[in-house]
CSV table of C-alpha atoms and ligand atoms in Angstrom, one decimal:
chain,number,residue,atom,x,y,z
A,1321,UNK,CA,41.6,20.0,-4.4
A,1322,UNK,CA,38.1,19.7,-5.8
A,1323,UNK,CA,37.5,17.3,-8.7
A,1324,UNK,CA,35.0,18.6,-11.4
A,1325,UNK,CA,33.0,17.0,-13.9
A,1326,UNK,CA,32.0,19.4,-16.7
A,1327,UNK,CA,28.9,18.4,-18.6
A,1328,UNK,CA,29.0,20.5,-21.8
A,1329,UNK,CA,32.7,21.6,-21.8
A,1330,UNK,CA,32.8,22.8,-25.5
A,1331,UNK,CA,30.0,25.3,-25.0
A,1332,UNK,CA,30.5,29.0,-23.7
A,1333,UNK,CA,30.0,28.2,-20.1
A,1334,UNK,CA,32.2,25.0,-20.2
A,1335,UNK,CA,35.1,26.9,-21.9
A,1336,UNK,CA,35.0,29.6,-19.3
A,1337,UNK,CA,34.9,27.1,-16.4
A,1338,UNK,CA,38.0,25.5,-17.9
A,1339,UNK,CA,39.6,29.1,-17.7
A,1340,UNK,CA,38.8,29.4,-14.0
A,1341,UNK,CA,40.1,26.0,-13.5
A,1342,UNK,CA,43.3,26.8,-15.4
A,1343,UNK,CA,43.7,29.9,-13.1
A,1344,UNK,CA,43.4,27.9,-10.1
A,1345,UNK,CA,45.4,24.7,-10.6
A,1346,UNK,CA,46.1,24.3,-6.9
A,1347,UNK,CA,42.3,24.3,-6.1
A,1348,UNK,CA,40.6,22.5,-9.0
A,1349,UNK,CA,41.1,19.6,-11.2
A,1350,UNK,CA,39.3,18.3,-14.3
A,1351,UNK,CA,37.8,14.8,-13.6
A,1352,UNK,CA,35.3,14.5,-16.4
A,1353,UNK,CA,34.8,16.1,-19.7
A,1354,UNK,CA,31.6,15.9,-21.7
A,1355,UNK,CA,30.5,17.4,-25.1
A,1356,UNK,CA,27.8,16.6,-27.6
A,1357,UNK,CA,29.4,16.9,-31.1
A,1358,UNK,CA,32.5,19.4,-30.9
A,1359,UNK,CA,35.0,16.5,-31.3
A,1360,UNK,CA,38.0,18.9,-31.9
A,1361,UNK,CA,37.7,21.1,-29.0
A,1362,UNK,CA,36.9,18.0,-26.8
A,1363,UNK,CA,40.2,16.4,-27.7
A,1364,UNK,CA,42.0,19.7,-27.4
A,1365,UNK,CA,40.5,20.2,-23.9
A,1366,UNK,CA,41.3,16.6,-22.9
A,1367,UNK,CA,45.0,16.8,-23.7
A,1368,UNK,CA,45.2,20.2,-22.0
A,1369,UNK,CA,43.6,19.2,-18.7
A,1370,UNK,CA,44.0,15.5,-18.6
A,1371,UNK,CA,40.6,14.3,-17.1
A,1372,UNK,CA,40.2,10.6,-16.2
A,1373,UNK,CA,37.1,10.3,-18.3
A,1374,UNK,CA,35.8,11.9,-21.5
A,1375,UNK,CA,32.3,11.5,-22.8
A,1376,UNK,CA,31.1,12.1,-26.5
A,1377,UNK,CA,27.3,12.2,-26.4
A,1378,UNK,CA,27.2,11.7,-30.3
A,1379,UNK,CA,28.2,7.9,-30.5
A,1380,UNK,CA,29.2,8.2,-34.1
A,1381,UNK,CA,32.3,10.2,-33.0
A,1382,UNK,CA,33.4,7.6,-30.7
A,1383,UNK,CA,36.2,6.3,-32.8
A,1384,UNK,CA,37.5,9.6,-33.5
A,1385,UNK,CA,37.9,10.6,-29.9
A,1386,UNK,CA,39.3,7.3,-28.7
A,1387,UNK,CA,41.9,7.3,-31.3
A,1388,UNK,CA,42.8,10.8,-30.7
A,1389,UNK,CA,43.3,10.1,-27.0
A,1390,UNK,CA,44.7,6.6,-27.2
A,1391,UNK,CA,48.1,7.5,-25.7
A,1392,UNK,CA,46.8,9.8,-23.2
A,1393,UNK,CA,45.5,7.6,-20.3
A,1394,UNK,CA,41.9,8.8,-20.6
A,1395,UNK,CA,38.8,6.7,-20.5
A,1396,UNK,CA,36.5,7.6,-23.5
A,1397,UNK,CA,32.9,6.8,-23.4
A,1398,UNK,CA,30.0,7.5,-25.9
A,1399,UNK,CA,26.4,7.9,-25.9
A,1400,UNK,CA,23.5,9.2,-23.8
A,1401,UNK,CA,23.6,6.2,-21.3
A,1402,UNK,CA,27.5,7.0,-20.7
A,1403,UNK,CA,26.7,10.7,-20.0
A,1404,UNK,CA,23.9,9.9,-17.6
A,1405,UNK,CA,26.1,7.5,-15.7
A,1406,UNK,CA,29.4,9.3,-15.6
A,1407,UNK,CA,28.2,11.7,-13.0
A,1408,UNK,CA,28.0,9.1,-10.3
A,1409,UNK,CA,31.9,8.5,-10.3
A,1410,UNK,CA,33.2,8.2,-6.8
A,1411,UNK,CA,36.2,10.4,-7.6
A,1412,UNK,CA,33.9,13.6,-8.6
A,1413,UNK,CA,33.4,16.3,-6.0
A,1414,UNK,CA,31.1,18.8,-7.9
A,1415,UNK,CA,29.4,18.5,-11.5
A,1416,UNK,CA,29.0,21.6,-13.6
A,1417,UNK,CA,25.9,21.1,-15.8
A,1418,UNK,CA,26.3,23.4,-18.5
A,1419,UNK,CA,24.7,21.5,-21.5
A,1420,UNK,CA,21.9,23.0,-23.5
A,1421,UNK,CA,18.2,22.5,-22.7
A,1422,UNK,CA,16.3,19.2,-21.7
A,1423,UNK,CA,19.5,17.0,-22.1
A,1424,UNK,CA,20.5,18.1,-18.7
A,1425,UNK,CA,17.7,16.6,-16.7
A,1426,UNK,CA,18.7,13.0,-16.3
A,1427,UNK,CA,22.5,13.6,-15.6
A,1428,UNK,CA,21.4,16.0,-13.0
A,1429,UNK,CA,19.1,13.8,-11.4
A,1430,UNK,CA,21.7,11.0,-11.4
A,1431,UNK,CA,24.3,13.4,-9.9
A,1432,UNK,CA,21.8,14.5,-7.1
A,1433,UNK,CA,21.2,10.9,-6.4
A,1434,UNK,CA,24.8,9.9,-6.1
A,1435,UNK,CA,25.2,13.0,-3.6
A,1436,UNK,CA,27.2,15.3,-5.9
A,1437,UNK,CA,27.1,19.0,-5.3
A,1438,UNK,CA,25.7,20.6,-8.4
A,1439,UNK,CA,27.0,24.0,-10.0
A,1440,UNK,CA,23.9,24.6,-12.3
A,1441,UNK,CA,24.3,26.4,-15.4
A,1442,UNK,CA,21.5,24.4,-17.4
A,1443,UNK,CA,18.5,26.4,-16.1
A,1444,UNK,CA,16.2,24.2,-18.3
A,1445,UNK,CA,16.6,21.3,-15.7
A,1446,UNK,CA,14.8,23.3,-13.1
A,1447,UNK,CA,12.3,24.8,-15.6
A,1448,UNK,CA,11.3,21.4,-16.7
A,1449,UNK,CA,11.1,19.7,-13.2
A,1450,UNK,CA,11.9,22.1,-10.4
A,1451,UNK,CA,9.8,20.4,-8.0
A,1452,UNK,CA,11.4,17.0,-8.6
A,1453,UNK,CA,15.1,18.5,-8.7
A,1454,UNK,CA,14.5,20.5,-5.4
A,1455,UNK,CA,13.1,17.5,-3.7
A,1456,UNK,CA,16.0,15.1,-4.7
A,1457,UNK,CA,18.5,17.8,-3.5
A,1458,UNK,CA,16.9,18.0,-0.1
A,1459,UNK,CA,16.6,14.2,0.2
A,1460,UNK,CA,20.2,13.6,-0.8
A,1461,UNK,CA,21.5,16.8,1.2
A,1462,UNK,CA,23.0,18.2,-1.9
A,1463,UNK,CA,23.7,21.8,-2.5
A,1464,UNK,CA,22.7,23.3,-5.8
A,1465,UNK,CA,24.8,26.3,-6.5
A,1466,UNK,CA,23.6,29.0,-9.2
A,1467,UNK,CA,25.9,29.6,-11.9
A,1468,UNK,CA,23.4,31.7,-14.0
A,1469,UNK,CA,24.4,35.3,-13.1
A,1470,UNK,CA,21.2,36.5,-11.9
A,1471,UNK,CA,20.8,33.9,-9.6
A,1472,UNK,CA,24.4,33.8,-8.4
A,1473,UNK,CA,23.8,37.8,-7.7
A,1474,UNK,CA,20.7,36.8,-5.6
A,1475,UNK,CA,22.8,33.9,-4.0
A,1476,UNK,CA,25.5,36.5,-3.2
A,1477,UNK,CA,22.9,38.9,-1.8
A,1478,UNK,CA,21.6,36.2,0.6
A,1479,UNK,CA,24.6,35.3,2.0
A,1480,UNK,CA,24.5,36.1,5.6
A,1481,UNK,CA,20.8,36.8,5.5
A,1482,UNK,CA,19.5,33.3,6.0
A,1483,UNK,CA,17.3,34.1,8.9
A,1484,UNK,CA,15.8,37.4,7.5
A,1485,UNK,CA,12.5,37.4,5.5
A,1486,UNK,CA,12.8,38.3,1.7
A,1487,UNK,CA,10.1,40.4,0.4
A,1488,UNK,CA,11.0,40.1,-3.3
A,1489,UNK,CA,13.9,39.5,-5.7
A,1490,UNK,CA,14.5,41.8,-8.6
A,1491,UNK,CA,15.9,39.9,-11.7
A,1492,UNK,CA,17.7,42.4,-14.1
A,1493,UNK,CA,17.4,41.8,-17.7
A,1494,UNK,CA,19.7,43.3,-20.6
A,1495,UNK,CA,16.5,43.2,-22.9
A,1496,UNK,CA,18.2,41.7,-25.7
A,1497,UNK,CA,18.9,43.3,-29.0
A,1498,UNK,CA,15.1,44.3,-29.8
A,1499,UNK,CA,14.1,46.6,-26.8
A,1500,UNK,CA,12.2,49.4,-27.9
A,1501,UNK,CA,11.4,48.2,-31.5
A,1502,UNK,CA,7.7,48.1,-32.7
A,1503,UNK,CA,5.9,44.9,-33.4
A,1504,UNK,CA,6.1,45.5,-37.2
A,1505,UNK,CA,9.9,45.9,-36.9
A,1506,UNK,CA,10.2,42.8,-34.7
A,1507,UNK,CA,8.1,40.9,-37.3
A,1508,UNK,CA,11.0,41.3,-39.6
A,1509,UNK,CA,14.0,40.3,-37.6
A,1510,UNK,CA,16.2,37.6,-39.0
A,1511,UNK,CA,18.6,35.0,-36.9
A,1512,UNK,CA,21.6,37.4,-37.8
A,1513,UNK,CA,19.9,40.1,-35.9
A,1514,UNK,CA,18.8,37.9,-32.9
A,1515,UNK,CA,22.2,36.5,-32.5
A,1516,UNK,CA,23.8,39.9,-31.8
A,1517,UNK,CA,23.7,40.1,-27.9
A,1518,UNK,CA,24.6,43.6,-26.7
A,1519,UNK,CA,26.1,42.3,-23.6
A,1520,UNK,CA,27.0,38.7,-23.4
A,1521,UNK,CA,28.6,36.3,-25.7
A,1522,UNK,CA,26.8,33.0,-25.4
A,1523,UNK,CA,25.6,29.9,-27.4
A,1524,UNK,CA,23.1,30.3,-30.2
A,1525,UNK,CA,20.0,28.7,-28.1
A,1526,UNK,CA,20.3,31.1,-25.1
A,1527,UNK,CA,21.0,34.2,-27.3
A,1528,UNK,CA,17.6,33.6,-29.1
A,1529,UNK,CA,16.0,32.9,-25.7
A,1530,UNK,CA,17.7,36.3,-24.5
A,1531,UNK,CA,16.2,38.1,-27.5
A,1532,UNK,CA,12.6,36.6,-27.0
A,1533,UNK,CA,12.8,37.1,-23.1
A,1534,UNK,CA,12.2,33.4,-22.8
A,1535,UNK,CA,15.6,33.4,-21.2
A,1536,UNK,CA,14.4,35.7,-18.4
A,1537,UNK,CA,11.1,33.9,-18.3
A,1538,UNK,CA,13.2,30.6,-17.5
A,1539,UNK,CA,15.1,32.8,-14.9
A,1540,UNK,CA,12.0,33.6,-13.2
A,1541,UNK,CA,11.0,29.9,-12.9
A,1542,UNK,CA,14.5,29.1,-11.9
A,1543,UNK,CA,14.6,31.5,-9.0
A,1544,UNK,CA,11.3,30.2,-7.7
A,1545,UNK,CA,12.9,26.7,-7.4
A,1546,UNK,CA,16.4,27.9,-6.0
A,1547,UNK,CA,15.2,30.3,-3.6
A,1548,UNK,CA,11.6,29.1,-2.6
A,1549,UNK,CA,9.8,32.1,-3.9
A,1550,UNK,CA,6.2,32.8,-4.9
A,1551,UNK,CA,5.6,34.2,-8.4
A,1552,UNK,CA,4.6,37.5,-7.0
A,1553,UNK,CA,7.8,37.8,-5.0
A,1554,UNK,CA,9.8,37.8,-8.4
A,1555,UNK,CA,10.2,40.9,-10.4
A,1556,UNK,CA,11.8,41.5,-13.7
A,1557,UNK,CA,13.5,44.8,-14.6
A,1558,UNK,CA,15.0,45.9,-17.9
A,1559,UNK,CA,18.5,47.1,-17.2
A,1560,UNK,CA,20.4,47.3,-20.8
A,1561,UNK,CA,23.7,48.0,-19.2
A,1562,UNK,CA,24.1,44.6,-17.4
A,1563,UNK,CA,25.9,46.0,-14.6
A,1564,UNK,CA,23.6,45.0,-11.7
A,1565,UNK,CA,23.2,41.3,-12.1
A,1566,UNK,CA,20.1,41.1,-9.8
A,1567,UNK,CA,18.8,42.2,-6.4
A,1568,UNK,CA,17.0,41.3,-3.2
A,1569,UNK,CA,14.7,43.5,-1.3
A,1570,UNK,CA,14.3,42.4,2.5
A,1571,UNK,CA,11.2,42.7,4.7
A,1572,UNK,CA,12.5,46.2,5.9
A,1573,UNK,CA,12.6,47.6,2.6
A,1574,UNK,CA,16.4,47.5,2.2
A,1575,UNK,CA,17.6,46.2,-1.1
A,1576,UNK,CA,21.0,44.7,-1.9
A,1577,UNK,CA,22.5,44.3,-5.3
A,1578,UNK,CA,25.3,42.6,-6.8
A,1579,UNK,CA,27.4,44.5,-9.4
A,1580,UNK,CA,30.3,43.9,-11.9
A,1581,UNK,CA,31.1,43.7,-15.3
A,1582,UNK,CA,29.3,41.1,-17.4
A,1583,UNK,CA,31.7,38.2,-17.1
A,1584,UNK,CA,30.4,34.7,-16.7
A,1585,UNK,CA,33.9,33.7,-15.1
A,1586,UNK,CA,32.8,35.4,-11.9
A,1587,UNK,CA,29.5,33.5,-11.1
A,1588,UNK,CA,31.3,30.2,-12.2
A,1589,UNK,CA,34.2,30.9,-9.9
A,1590,UNK,CA,31.8,31.6,-7.0
A,1591,UNK,CA,29.9,28.4,-7.6
A,1592,UNK,CA,33.2,26.5,-7.5
A,1593,UNK,CA,34.7,28.4,-4.4
A,1594,UNK,CA,31.4,29.2,-2.1
A,1595,UNK,CA,31.5,30.3,0.6
A,1596,UNK,CA,35.0,31.5,-0.3
A,1597,UNK,CA,36.0,34.1,-2.6
A,1598,UNK,CA,39.1,33.7,-4.8
A,1599,UNK,CA,41.3,36.5,-5.8
A,1600,UNK,CA,41.6,37.0,-9.5
A,1601,UNK,CA,42.8,39.7,-11.9
A,1602,UNK,CA,39.8,39.7,-14.3
A,1603,UNK,CA,38.8,43.4,-15.5
A,1604,UNK,CA,37.2,45.4,-12.8
A,1605,UNK,CA,34.1,47.7,-13.1
A,1606,UNK,CA,35.0,51.4,-13.2
A,1607,UNK,CA,31.7,53.4,-12.3
A,1608,UNK,CA,32.7,56.4,-14.2
A,1609,UNK,CA,32.6,54.3,-17.5
A,1610,UNK,CA,29.0,53.8,-16.8
A,1611,UNK,CA,27.6,57.3,-15.6
A,1612,UNK,CA,24.0,56.1,-16.2
A,1613,UNK,CA,22.4,52.7,-15.1
A,1614,UNK,CA,18.8,52.8,-16.2
A,1615,UNK,CA,15.8,50.6,-15.6
A,1616,UNK,CA,12.5,50.0,-17.2
A,1617,UNK,CA,9.4,47.6,-17.0
A,1618,UNK,CA,9.5,44.7,-19.5
A,1619,UNK,CA,6.7,45.0,-22.3
A,1620,UNK,CA,5.2,41.2,-22.0
A,1621,UNK,CA,2.7,42.4,-24.4
A,1622,UNK,CA,5.3,42.4,-27.1
A,1623,UNK,CA,7.6,39.8,-25.5
A,1624,UNK,CA,4.9,37.1,-24.8
A,1625,UNK,CA,7.4,34.5,-23.7
A,1626,UNK,CA,8.0,36.3,-20.3
A,1627,UNK,CA,4.2,36.5,-19.5
A,1628,UNK,CA,3.9,32.7,-20.6
A,1629,UNK,CA,6.6,31.8,-18.1
A,1630,UNK,CA,4.9,33.6,-15.2
A,1631,UNK,CA,1.6,31.6,-16.4
A,1632,UNK,CA,3.5,28.4,-16.2
A,1633,UNK,CA,4.8,29.3,-12.7
A,1634,UNK,CA,1.4,30.2,-11.5
A,1635,UNK,CA,-0.6,27.1,-12.8
A,1636,UNK,CA,2.6,24.8,-11.9
A,1637,UNK,CA,2.1,21.1,-13.0
A,1638,UNK,CA,4.0,20.0,-16.1
A,1639,UNK,CA,3.3,23.5,-17.9
A,1640,UNK,CA,6.8,24.8,-17.7
A,1641,UNK,CA,7.9,21.5,-19.0
A,1642,UNK,CA,5.7,22.0,-22.0
A,1643,UNK,CA,6.7,25.5,-22.5
A,1644,UNK,CA,10.6,24.4,-22.5
A,1645,UNK,CA,10.0,21.5,-25.1
A,1646,UNK,CA,8.1,23.8,-27.4
A,1647,UNK,CA,10.5,26.5,-27.2
A,1648,UNK,CA,13.4,24.3,-28.1
A,1649,UNK,CA,11.6,23.1,-31.2
A,1650,UNK,CA,10.6,26.7,-32.0
A,1651,UNK,CA,13.9,28.5,-31.4
A,1652,UNK,CA,15.4,25.6,-33.7
A,1653,UNK,CA,12.8,26.2,-36.4
A,1654,UNK,CA,13.6,30.1,-36.3
A,1655,UNK,CA,17.4,29.6,-36.2
A,1656,UNK,CA,16.8,27.6,-39.6
A,1657,UNK,CA,14.8,30.3,-41.1
A,1658,UNK,CA,11.6,28.2,-41.1
A,1659,UNK,CA,9.5,30.4,-38.9
A,1660,UNK,CA,9.3,34.2,-38.0
A,1661,UNK,CA,10.7,35.6,-34.7
A,1662,UNK,CA,7.3,36.2,-33.3
A,1663,UNK,CA,6.1,32.8,-34.1
A,1664,UNK,CA,8.5,31.4,-31.4
A,1665,UNK,CA,6.0,32.7,-28.8
A,1666,UNK,CA,3.1,32.1,-30.9
A,1667,UNK,CA,4.0,28.3,-30.9
A,1668,UNK,CA,4.8,28.4,-27.1
A,1669,UNK,CA,1.6,29.9,-26.5
A,1670,UNK,CA,-0.6,27.5,-28.3
A,1671,UNK,CA,1.3,24.6,-26.9
A,1672,UNK,CA,0.6,25.5,-23.5
A,1673,UNK,CA,-3.2,25.5,-24.6
A,1674,UNK,CA,-2.9,22.3,-26.4
A,1675,UNK,CA,-0.4,19.8,-24.7
A,1676,UNK,CA,-2.1,17.5,-21.9
A,1677,UNK,CA,-1.9,19.2,-18.4
A,1678,UNK,CA,-0.7,17.2,-15.5
A,1679,UNK,CA,-1.1,19.0,-12.0
A,1680,UNK,CA,1.3,16.3,-10.2
A,1681,UNK,CA,3.9,14.9,-12.8
A,1682,UNK,CA,6.3,12.2,-12.0
A,1683,UNK,CA,9.6,11.7,-13.9
A,1684,UNK,CA,7.9,9.6,-16.5
A,1685,UNK,CA,5.1,12.2,-16.9
A,1686,UNK,CA,7.8,14.9,-17.4
A,1687,UNK,CA,9.5,12.6,-19.9
A,1688,UNK,CA,6.1,12.0,-21.9
A,1689,UNK,CA,5.1,15.7,-21.9
A,1690,UNK,CA,8.4,16.5,-23.3
A,1691,UNK,CA,8.0,14.2,-26.2
A,1692,UNK,CA,4.2,15.3,-26.8
A,1693,UNK,CA,5.0,18.9,-26.8
A,1694,UNK,CA,8.0,18.4,-29.2
A,1695,UNK,CA,5.8,16.4,-31.6
A,1696,UNK,CA,3.2,19.0,-31.3
A,1697,UNK,CA,5.3,21.8,-31.8
A,1698,UNK,CA,6.8,20.2,-34.9
A,1699,UNK,CA,3.5,19.8,-36.5
A,1700,UNK,CA,2.6,23.5,-35.6
A,1701,UNK,CA,5.8,24.7,-37.1
A,1702,UNK,CA,5.0,23.0,-40.4
A,1703,UNK,CA,1.8,25.2,-40.6
A,1704,UNK,CA,3.8,28.4,-40.1
A,1705,UNK,CA,6.5,28.1,-42.4
A,1706,UNK,CA,8.1,31.3,-44.0
A,1707,UNK,CA,8.0,31.6,-47.7
A,1708,UNK,CA,11.5,32.2,-49.1
B,3279,MG,MG1,21.2,34.7,-16.8
């Protein structure tokens, strides 16, 4: 029996992780559930899965949660400090990090220091501080298992190949809803257009990141840290059907791919059960439903975020941390209809030039860089406001 802590249980990944657990009650139990704001769903999940501990990050909602769960023998805590500490509980076997953005950093660091196995869905943690996180994982002999579908695919392709040199990995990308559109058309898109993802149903932040290709850029950085790759060993290819989830090309030119219907329960389940596979009855891929699988190169002249991510990877230091902070502010401003879609990458590009570069950042440097980049990005957003 594995006791699992789900950080971010009310989000898209958190909900699907609970489905995986519900389908395998003899293997997994829920030890901890945490959420930022979604009190109703958190309470409902707690009543169904009976975790030992529930944490609501927004302290103002503590009373509501604790009162609702008063008769259920569940400990309720609130606030960021509780969230950071709860991962250290002795009864936890595995921590699924499924919160949004930078908020995953400190809980992940604490979980690593406590020796907890990590199922990593919060890619921003590796984007912000990949060197620090991978070093802590090695020092504490902790496995980081990828939940991101592309990285799970690469991980599955690498199974049994640990001694064999990898030439490169090929990360597939659905391209989001705006592939093939002109600059002029992209200039007019609004949040409603960007939130319609062709293949995956996900949270708002990651859906916008998919539309700008920032998500793919972050996945390139994530791949570097998870698999120890050089930037030139990571290729991105547009594959609109999202059937091949990613590939590995070995030193003999042979390529292995992992395929399946786009269903996040599969990579979540694999991270939970690795190295085993668990039988399930989820829908199967039928090749005749997909008579043509197509591939093309991404246009990084239009979708600047992908080029910026490669630049951050090449230069290293705190540049990816700056990019992530800037992007969180820019995406939020776009979702509130304050700036245009293209200004998301314009803000990011300017921030990468403007914020203080540090070649070998410590954790404190990362925290300071994140704060600096956010305040510069907020100032920049004010100069770019859309006229309504
Ligand atoms: Mg992904």
